[in-house]
GROMACS .gro file of C-alpha atoms in nm:
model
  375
    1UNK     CA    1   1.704  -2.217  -2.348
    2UNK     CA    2   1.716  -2.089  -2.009
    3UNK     CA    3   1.486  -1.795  -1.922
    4UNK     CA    4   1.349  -1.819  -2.287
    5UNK     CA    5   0.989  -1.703  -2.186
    6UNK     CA    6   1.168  -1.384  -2.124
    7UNK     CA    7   1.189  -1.298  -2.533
    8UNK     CA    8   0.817  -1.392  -2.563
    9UNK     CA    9   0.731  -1.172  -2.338
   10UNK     CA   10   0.879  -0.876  -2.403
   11UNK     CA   11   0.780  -0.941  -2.770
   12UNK     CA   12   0.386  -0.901  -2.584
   13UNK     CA   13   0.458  -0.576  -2.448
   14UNK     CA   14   0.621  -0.436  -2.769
   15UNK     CA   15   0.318  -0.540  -2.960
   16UNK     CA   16   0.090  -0.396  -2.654
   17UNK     CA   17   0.258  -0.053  -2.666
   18UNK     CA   18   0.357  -0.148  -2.293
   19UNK     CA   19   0.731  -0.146  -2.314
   20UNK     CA   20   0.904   0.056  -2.043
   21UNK     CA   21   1.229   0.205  -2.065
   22UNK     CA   22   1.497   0.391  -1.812
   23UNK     CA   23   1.603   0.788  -1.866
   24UNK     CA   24   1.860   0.889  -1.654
   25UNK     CA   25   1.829   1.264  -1.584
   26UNK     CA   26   2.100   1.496  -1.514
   27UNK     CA   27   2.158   1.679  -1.197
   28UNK     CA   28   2.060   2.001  -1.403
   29UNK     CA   29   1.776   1.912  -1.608
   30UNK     CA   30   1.636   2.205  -1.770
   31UNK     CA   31   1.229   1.999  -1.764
   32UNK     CA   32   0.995   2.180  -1.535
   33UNK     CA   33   0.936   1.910  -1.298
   34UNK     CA   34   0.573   1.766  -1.306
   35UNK     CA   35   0.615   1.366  -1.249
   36UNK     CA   36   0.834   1.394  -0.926
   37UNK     CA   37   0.652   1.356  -0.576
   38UNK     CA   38   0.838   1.618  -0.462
   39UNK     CA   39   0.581   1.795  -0.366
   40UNK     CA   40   0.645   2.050  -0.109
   41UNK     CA   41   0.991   2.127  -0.345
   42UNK     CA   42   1.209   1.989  -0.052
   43UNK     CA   43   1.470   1.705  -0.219
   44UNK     CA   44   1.713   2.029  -0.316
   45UNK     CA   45   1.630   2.250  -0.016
   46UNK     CA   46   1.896   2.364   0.159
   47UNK     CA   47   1.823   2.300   0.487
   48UNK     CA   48   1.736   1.957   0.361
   49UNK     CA   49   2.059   1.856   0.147
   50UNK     CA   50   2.273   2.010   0.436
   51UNK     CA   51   2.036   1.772   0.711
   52UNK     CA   52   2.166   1.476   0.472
   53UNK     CA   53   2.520   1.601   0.461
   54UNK     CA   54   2.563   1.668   0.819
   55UNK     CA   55   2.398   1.282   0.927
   56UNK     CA   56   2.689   1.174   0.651
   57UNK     CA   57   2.943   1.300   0.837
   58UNK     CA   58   2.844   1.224   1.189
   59UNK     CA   59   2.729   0.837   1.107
   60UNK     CA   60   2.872   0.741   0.755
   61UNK     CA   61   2.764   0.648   0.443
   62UNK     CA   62   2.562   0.362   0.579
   63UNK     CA   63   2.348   0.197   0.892
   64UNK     CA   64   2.595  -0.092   0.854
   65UNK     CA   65   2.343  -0.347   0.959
   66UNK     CA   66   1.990  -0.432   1.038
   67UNK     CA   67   1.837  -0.212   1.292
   68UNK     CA   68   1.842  -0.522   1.596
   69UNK     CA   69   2.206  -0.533   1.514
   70UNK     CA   70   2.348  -0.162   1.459
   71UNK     CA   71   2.151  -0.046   1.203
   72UNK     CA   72   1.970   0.221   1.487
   73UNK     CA   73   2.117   0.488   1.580
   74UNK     CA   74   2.043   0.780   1.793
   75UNK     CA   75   1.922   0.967   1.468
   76UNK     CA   76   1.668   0.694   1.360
   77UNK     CA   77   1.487   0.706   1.703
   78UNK     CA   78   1.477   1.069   1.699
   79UNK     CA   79   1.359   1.093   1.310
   80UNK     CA   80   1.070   0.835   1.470
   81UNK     CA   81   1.002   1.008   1.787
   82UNK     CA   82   0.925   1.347   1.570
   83UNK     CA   83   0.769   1.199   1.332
   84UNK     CA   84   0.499   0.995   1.560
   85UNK     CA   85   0.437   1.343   1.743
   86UNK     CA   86   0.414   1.573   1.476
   87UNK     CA   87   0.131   1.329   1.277
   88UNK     CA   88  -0.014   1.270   1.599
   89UNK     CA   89   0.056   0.927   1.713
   90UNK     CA   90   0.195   0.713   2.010
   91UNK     CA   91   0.519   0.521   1.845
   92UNK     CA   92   0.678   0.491   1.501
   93UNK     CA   93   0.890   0.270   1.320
   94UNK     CA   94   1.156   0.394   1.019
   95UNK     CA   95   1.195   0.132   0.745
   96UNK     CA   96   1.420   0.124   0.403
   97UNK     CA   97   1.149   0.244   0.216
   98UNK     CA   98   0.786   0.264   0.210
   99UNK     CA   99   0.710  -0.051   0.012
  100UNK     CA  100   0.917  -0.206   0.278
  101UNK     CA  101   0.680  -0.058   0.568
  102UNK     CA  102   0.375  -0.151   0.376
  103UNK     CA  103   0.474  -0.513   0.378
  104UNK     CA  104   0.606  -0.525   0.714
  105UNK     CA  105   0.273  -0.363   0.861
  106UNK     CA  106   0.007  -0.571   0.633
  107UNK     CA  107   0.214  -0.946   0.735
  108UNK     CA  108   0.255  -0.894   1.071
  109UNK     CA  109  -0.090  -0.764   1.128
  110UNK     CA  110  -0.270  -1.054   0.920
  111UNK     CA  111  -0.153  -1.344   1.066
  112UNK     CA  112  -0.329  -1.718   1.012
  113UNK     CA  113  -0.690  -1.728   1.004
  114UNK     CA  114  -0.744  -1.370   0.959
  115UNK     CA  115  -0.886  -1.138   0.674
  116UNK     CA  116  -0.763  -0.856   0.514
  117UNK     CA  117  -0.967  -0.666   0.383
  118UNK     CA  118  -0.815  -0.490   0.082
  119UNK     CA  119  -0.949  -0.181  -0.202
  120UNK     CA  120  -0.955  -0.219  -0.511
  121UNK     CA  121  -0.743   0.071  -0.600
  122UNK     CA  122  -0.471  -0.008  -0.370
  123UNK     CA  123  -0.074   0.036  -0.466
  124UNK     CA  124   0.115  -0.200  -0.577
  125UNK     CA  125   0.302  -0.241  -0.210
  126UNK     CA  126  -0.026  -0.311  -0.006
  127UNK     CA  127  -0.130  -0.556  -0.318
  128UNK     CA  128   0.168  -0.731  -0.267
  129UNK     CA  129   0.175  -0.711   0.172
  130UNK     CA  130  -0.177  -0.923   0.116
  131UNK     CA  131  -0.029  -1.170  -0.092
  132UNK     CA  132   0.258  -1.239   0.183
  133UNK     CA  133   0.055  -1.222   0.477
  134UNK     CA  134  -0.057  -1.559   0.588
  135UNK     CA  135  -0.417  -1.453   0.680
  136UNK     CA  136  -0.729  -1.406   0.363
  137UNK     CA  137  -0.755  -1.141   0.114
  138UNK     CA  138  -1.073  -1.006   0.014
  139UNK     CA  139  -1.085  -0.726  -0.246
  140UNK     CA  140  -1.378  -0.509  -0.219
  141UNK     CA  141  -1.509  -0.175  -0.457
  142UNK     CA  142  -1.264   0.103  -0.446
  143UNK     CA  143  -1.344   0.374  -0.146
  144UNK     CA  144  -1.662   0.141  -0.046
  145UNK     CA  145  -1.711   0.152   0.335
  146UNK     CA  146  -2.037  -0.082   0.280
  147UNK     CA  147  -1.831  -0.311   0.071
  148UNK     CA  148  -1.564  -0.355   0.357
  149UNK     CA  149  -1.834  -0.378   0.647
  150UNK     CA  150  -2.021  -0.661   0.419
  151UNK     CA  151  -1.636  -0.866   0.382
  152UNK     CA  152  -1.572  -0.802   0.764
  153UNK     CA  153  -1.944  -0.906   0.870
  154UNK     CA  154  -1.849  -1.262   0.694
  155UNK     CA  155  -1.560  -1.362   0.883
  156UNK     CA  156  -1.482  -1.421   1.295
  157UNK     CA  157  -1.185  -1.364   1.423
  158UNK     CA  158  -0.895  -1.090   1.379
  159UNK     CA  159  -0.953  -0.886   1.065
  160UNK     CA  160  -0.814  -0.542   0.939
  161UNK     CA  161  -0.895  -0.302   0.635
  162UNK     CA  162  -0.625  -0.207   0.424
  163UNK     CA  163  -0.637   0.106   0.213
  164UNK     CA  164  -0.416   0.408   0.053
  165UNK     CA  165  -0.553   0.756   0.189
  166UNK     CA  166  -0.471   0.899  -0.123
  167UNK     CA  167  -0.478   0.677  -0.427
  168UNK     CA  168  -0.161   0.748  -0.674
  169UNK     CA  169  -0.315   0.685  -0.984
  170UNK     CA  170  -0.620   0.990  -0.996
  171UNK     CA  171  -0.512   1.138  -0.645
  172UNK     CA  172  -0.903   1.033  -0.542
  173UNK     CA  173  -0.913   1.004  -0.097
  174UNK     CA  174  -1.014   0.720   0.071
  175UNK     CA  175  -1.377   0.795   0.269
  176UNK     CA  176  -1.153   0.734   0.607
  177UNK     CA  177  -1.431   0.799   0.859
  178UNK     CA  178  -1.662   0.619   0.674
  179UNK     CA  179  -1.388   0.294   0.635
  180UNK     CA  180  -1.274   0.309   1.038
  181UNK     CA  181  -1.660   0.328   1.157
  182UNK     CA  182  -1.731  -0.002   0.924
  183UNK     CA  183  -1.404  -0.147   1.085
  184UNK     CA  184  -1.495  -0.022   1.432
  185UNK     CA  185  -1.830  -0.223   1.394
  186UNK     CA  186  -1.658  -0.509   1.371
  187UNK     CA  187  -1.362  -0.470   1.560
  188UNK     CA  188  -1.123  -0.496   1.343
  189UNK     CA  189  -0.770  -0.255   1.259
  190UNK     CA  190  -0.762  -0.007   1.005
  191UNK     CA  191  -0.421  -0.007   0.788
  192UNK     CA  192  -0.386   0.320   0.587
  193UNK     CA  193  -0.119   0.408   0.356
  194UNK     CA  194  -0.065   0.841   0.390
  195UNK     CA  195   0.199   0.793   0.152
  196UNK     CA  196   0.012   1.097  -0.044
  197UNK     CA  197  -0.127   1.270   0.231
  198UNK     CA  198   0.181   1.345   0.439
  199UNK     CA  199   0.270   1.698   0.395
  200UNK     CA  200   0.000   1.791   0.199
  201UNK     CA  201  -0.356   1.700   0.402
  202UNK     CA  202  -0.435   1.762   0.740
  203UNK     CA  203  -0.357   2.086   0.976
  204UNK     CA  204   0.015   2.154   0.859
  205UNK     CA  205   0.054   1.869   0.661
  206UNK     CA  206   0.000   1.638   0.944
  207UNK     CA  207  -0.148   1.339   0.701
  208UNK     CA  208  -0.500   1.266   0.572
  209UNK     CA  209  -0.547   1.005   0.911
  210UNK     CA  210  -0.520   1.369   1.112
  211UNK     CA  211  -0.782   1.532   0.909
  212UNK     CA  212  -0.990   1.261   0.961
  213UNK     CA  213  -0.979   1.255   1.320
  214UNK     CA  214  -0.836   0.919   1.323
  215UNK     CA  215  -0.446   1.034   1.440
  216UNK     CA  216  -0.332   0.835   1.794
  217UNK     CA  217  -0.666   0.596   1.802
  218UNK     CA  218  -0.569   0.267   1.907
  219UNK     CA  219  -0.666   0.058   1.630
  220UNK     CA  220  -0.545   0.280   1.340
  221UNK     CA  221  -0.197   0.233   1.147
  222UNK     CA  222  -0.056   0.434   0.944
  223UNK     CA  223   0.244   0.417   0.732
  224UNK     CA  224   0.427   0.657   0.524
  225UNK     CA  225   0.677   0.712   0.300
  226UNK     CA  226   1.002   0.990   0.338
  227UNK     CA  227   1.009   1.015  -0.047
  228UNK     CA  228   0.772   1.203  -0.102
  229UNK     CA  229   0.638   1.558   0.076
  230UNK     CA  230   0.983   1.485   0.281
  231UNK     CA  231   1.171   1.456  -0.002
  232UNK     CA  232   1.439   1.197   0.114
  233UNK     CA  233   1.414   0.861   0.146
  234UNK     CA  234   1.268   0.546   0.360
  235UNK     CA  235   0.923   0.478   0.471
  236UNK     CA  236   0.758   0.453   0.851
  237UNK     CA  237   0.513   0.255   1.013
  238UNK     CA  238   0.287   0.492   1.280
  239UNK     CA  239   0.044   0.363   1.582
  240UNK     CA  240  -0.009   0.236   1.891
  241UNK     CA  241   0.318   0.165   2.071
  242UNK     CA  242   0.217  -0.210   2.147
  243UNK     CA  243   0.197  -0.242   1.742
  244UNK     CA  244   0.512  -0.075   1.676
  245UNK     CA  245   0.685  -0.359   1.959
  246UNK     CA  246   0.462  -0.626   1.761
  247UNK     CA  247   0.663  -0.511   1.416
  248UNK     CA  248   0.986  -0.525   1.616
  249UNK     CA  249   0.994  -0.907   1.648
  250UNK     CA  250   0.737  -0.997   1.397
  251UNK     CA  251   0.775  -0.760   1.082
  252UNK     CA  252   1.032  -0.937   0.834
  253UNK     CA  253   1.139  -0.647   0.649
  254UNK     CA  254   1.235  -0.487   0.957
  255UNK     CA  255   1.382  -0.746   1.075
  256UNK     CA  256   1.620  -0.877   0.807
  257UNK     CA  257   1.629  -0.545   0.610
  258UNK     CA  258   2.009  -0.307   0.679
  259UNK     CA  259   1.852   0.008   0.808
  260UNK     CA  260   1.797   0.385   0.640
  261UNK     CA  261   2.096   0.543   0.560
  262UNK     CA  262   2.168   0.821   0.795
  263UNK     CA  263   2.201   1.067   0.507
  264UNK     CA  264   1.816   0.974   0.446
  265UNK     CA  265   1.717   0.995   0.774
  266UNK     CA  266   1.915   1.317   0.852
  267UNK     CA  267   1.719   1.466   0.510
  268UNK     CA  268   1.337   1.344   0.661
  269UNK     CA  269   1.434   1.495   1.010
  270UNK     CA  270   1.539   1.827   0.861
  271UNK     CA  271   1.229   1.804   0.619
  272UNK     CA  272   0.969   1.736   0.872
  273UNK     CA  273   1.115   2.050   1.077
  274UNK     CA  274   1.121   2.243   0.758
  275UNK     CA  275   0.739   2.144   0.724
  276UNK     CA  276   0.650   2.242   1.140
  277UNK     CA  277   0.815   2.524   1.049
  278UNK     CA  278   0.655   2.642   0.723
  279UNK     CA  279   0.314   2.479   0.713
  280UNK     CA  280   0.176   2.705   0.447
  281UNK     CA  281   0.400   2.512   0.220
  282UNK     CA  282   0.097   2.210   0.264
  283UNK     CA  283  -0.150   2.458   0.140
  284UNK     CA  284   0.040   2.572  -0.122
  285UNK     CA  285   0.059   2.211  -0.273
  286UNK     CA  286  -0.323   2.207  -0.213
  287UNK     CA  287  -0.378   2.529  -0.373
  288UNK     CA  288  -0.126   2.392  -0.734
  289UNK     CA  289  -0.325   2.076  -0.779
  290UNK     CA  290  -0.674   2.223  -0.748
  291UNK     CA  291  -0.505   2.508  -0.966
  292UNK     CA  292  -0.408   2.290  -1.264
  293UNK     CA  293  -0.695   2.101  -1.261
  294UNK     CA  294  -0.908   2.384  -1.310
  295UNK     CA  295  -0.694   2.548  -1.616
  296UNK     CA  296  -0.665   2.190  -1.770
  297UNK     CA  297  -1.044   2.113  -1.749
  298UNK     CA  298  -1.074   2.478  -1.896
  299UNK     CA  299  -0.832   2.384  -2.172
  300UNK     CA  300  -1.077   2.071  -2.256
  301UNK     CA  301  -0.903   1.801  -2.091
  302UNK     CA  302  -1.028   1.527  -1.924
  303UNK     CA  303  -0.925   1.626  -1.600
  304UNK     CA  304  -0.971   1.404  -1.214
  305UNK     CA  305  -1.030   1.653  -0.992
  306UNK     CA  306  -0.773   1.619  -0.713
  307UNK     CA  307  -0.825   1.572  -0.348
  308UNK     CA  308  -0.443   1.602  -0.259
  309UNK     CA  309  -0.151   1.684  -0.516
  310UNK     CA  310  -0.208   1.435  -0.797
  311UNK     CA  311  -0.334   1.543  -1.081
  312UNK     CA  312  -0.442   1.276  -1.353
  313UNK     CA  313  -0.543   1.360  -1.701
  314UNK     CA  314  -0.716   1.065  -1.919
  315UNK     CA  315  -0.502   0.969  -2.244
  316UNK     CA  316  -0.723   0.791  -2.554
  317UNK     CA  317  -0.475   0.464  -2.533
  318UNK     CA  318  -0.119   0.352  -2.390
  319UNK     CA  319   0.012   0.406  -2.706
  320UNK     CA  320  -0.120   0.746  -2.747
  321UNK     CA  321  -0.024   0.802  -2.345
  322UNK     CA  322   0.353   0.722  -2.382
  323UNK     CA  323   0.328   1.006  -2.720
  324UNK     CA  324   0.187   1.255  -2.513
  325UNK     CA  325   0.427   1.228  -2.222
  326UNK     CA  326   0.703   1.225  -2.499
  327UNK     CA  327   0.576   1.520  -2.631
  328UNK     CA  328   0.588   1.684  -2.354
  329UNK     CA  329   0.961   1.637  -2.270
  330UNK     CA  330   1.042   1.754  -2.591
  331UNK     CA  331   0.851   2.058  -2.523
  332UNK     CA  332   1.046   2.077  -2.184
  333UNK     CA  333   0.779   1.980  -1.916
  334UNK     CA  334   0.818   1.618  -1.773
  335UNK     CA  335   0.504   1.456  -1.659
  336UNK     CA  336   0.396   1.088  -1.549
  337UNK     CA  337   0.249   0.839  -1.816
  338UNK     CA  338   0.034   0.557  -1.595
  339UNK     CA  339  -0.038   0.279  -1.833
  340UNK     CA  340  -0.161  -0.095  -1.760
  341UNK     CA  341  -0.046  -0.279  -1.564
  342UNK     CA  342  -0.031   0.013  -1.311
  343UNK     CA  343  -0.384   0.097  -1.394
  344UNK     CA  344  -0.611  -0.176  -1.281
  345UNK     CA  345  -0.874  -0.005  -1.451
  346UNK     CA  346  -0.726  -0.004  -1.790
  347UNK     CA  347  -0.778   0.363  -1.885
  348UNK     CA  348  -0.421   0.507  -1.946
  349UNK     CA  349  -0.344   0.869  -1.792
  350UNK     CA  350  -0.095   1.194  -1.796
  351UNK     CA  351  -0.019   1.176  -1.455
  352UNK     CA  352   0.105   1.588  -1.288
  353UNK     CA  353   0.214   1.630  -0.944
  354UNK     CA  354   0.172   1.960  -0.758
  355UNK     CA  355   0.454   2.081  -0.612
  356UNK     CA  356   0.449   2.360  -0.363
  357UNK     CA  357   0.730   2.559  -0.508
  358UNK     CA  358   0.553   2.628  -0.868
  359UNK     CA  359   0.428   2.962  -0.996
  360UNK     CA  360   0.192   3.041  -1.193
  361UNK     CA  361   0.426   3.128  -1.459
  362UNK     CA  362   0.464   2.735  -1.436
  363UNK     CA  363   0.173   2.647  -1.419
  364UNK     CA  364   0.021   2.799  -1.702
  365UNK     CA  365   0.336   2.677  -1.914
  366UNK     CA  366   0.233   2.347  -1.814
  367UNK     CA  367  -0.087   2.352  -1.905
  368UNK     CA  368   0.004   2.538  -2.281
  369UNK     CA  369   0.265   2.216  -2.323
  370UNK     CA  370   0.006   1.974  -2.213
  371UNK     CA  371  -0.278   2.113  -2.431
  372UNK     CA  372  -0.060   2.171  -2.716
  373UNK     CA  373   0.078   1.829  -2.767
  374UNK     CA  374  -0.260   1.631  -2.681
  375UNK     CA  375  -0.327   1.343  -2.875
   0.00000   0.00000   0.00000
């Protein structure tokens, strides 16, 4: 019978505990939000919705093709020229989404007979960028510079280091100084993901490559994601303008991909003034996670302590995870359940997200819900 593996294995991840399941929410839920990314509270802002609203009207619903055809318009190149300046560097490029910008800068960067050079802990986007790329992947210990100067010092010829700035699964930073100096050794690029970092590390929210020192140098990339501290939608690729022509004409989900809706665009833009405008709001997020973190620790709980907004809280098994997390919904507070497959490391967690716009009233319900339901 066609696709009869299908029953077999979805019999495996009933028995595993591993089964995963879609919940529409309303427009009005009444759960205090703790699983979004949302994390400087901007999807529903005003200023935000009415940014969406406004790029509706002027452009349509859609970018009606891919951006070489007449997919870019005039608000896509000034969403990227914003964007490049306020995170500090030369050029960017908008994509779809971020998983789209992930692949587009890993394959065109890692062309035959190069290595990539890829952490352990990466998401799932960069994982998948290395298998597409035509050049070698070697995975090395997560946030190891030594482990990534000991791959690079093994291969001639172009090379470049792959790594999230902020990892989503415990919210842990990458050692970014310490990985560019190992790559600088070599000369080879540095490819971060700031999907996490954007609008919550760095002077303003300018992105953990900022804080680091490493925003404009010429053999740093960066991509983001608009989903997230933005609150809207799409993903960018941010560097050296010669990299940005380079994924142009070589990056295949620019390429063949229909560009960002202008409503999605038209929400970044307006976020990412919001945030020039209002950088407390990155400290604030800051301020949450390290918050929570210290009440839930206090409570008992097995706590990671957070370098950005994640906040991850161990869980005794995946069965015992996807409980919890029920739990919690039924006591009104939605949170995050990581399980395997998305955790390499096989330890299933509670995953919170900080969000700017909390209070402590919030947060402190939050942390009664979460203790009170533990497994």
């Amino acid at each position: 019978m066609a696709f009869g593996w299908i029953d077999e294995q979805a019999e495996a991840r009933r028995r595993a505990g591993l089964v995963r399941t879609l919940r529409p929410r309303p427009a009005d839920s009444p759960l205090l939000d703790l699983a979004s990314n949302d994390y400087l509270g901007l999807a529903r802002h005003p200023e935000v919705v009415a940014g969406a609203a406004e790029a509706a009207r002027n452009w349509g619903a859609g970018a009606t093709g891919s951006r070489l055809v007449t997919g870019t318009t005039e608000l896509h190149t000034e969403l990227e020229r914003e964007l490049a300046g306020f995170c500090g560097f030369e050029a960017a490029l908008v994509f779809s989404s971020g998983y789209a910008a992930n692949l587009a800068a890993v394959t065109a960067l890692a062309p035959h007979g190069s290595l990539i050079v890829s952490d352990a802990g990466n998401h799932a986007s960069l994982i998948d960028g290395c298998r597409l790329a035509r050049g070698t992947t070697q995975v090395v210990a997560h946030a190891d510079p030594d482990a990534v100067r000991k791959a690079l010092g093994t291969h001639e010829g172009p090379a470049v280091a792959v790594s999230d700035t902020v990892f989503s699964v415990d919210g842990d930073a990458a050692p970014l100084a310490g990985l560019a100096e190992a790559c600088r050794e070599h000369g080879a690029g540095l490819v971060v993901d700031d999907a996490h970092g954007l609008g919550v590390l760095g002077a303003g929210g300018r992105g953990a490559p900022q804080a680091a020192g490493l925003a404009g140098a010429d053999d740093v990339v960066v991509t983001v994601t608009l989903s997230k501290s933005l609150g809207s939608q799409g993903g960018a690729v941010l560097g050296p303008a010669r990299v940005i022509e380079h994924l142009v004409n070589a990056a295949r989900t620019f390429i063949f991909d229909t560009g960002l809706a202008p409503a999605a665009a038209g929400a970044a833009l307006a976020a990412l003034r919001l945030l020039g405008r209002e950088p407390e709001r990155a400290t604030r997020a800051r301020e949450v996670a390290t918050g929570l973190h210290a009440r839930l620790t206090a409570a008992g709980l097995e706590a990671v302590r957070p370098d950005a907004a994640v906040v991850s809280v161990r869980a005794p098994s995946p069965e015992e995870a996807v409980q919890w997390a029920a739990d919690c919904r039924a006591a009104g507070l939605f949170v995050g359940c990581f399980r395997p497959p998305s955790v390499p490391d096989g330890i299933s967690r509670l995953r919170l997200t900080a969000r700017a716009d909390l209070s402590e009233e919030q947060i402190e319900r939050a942390v009664r819900v979460i203790g009170g339901t533990r497994p």
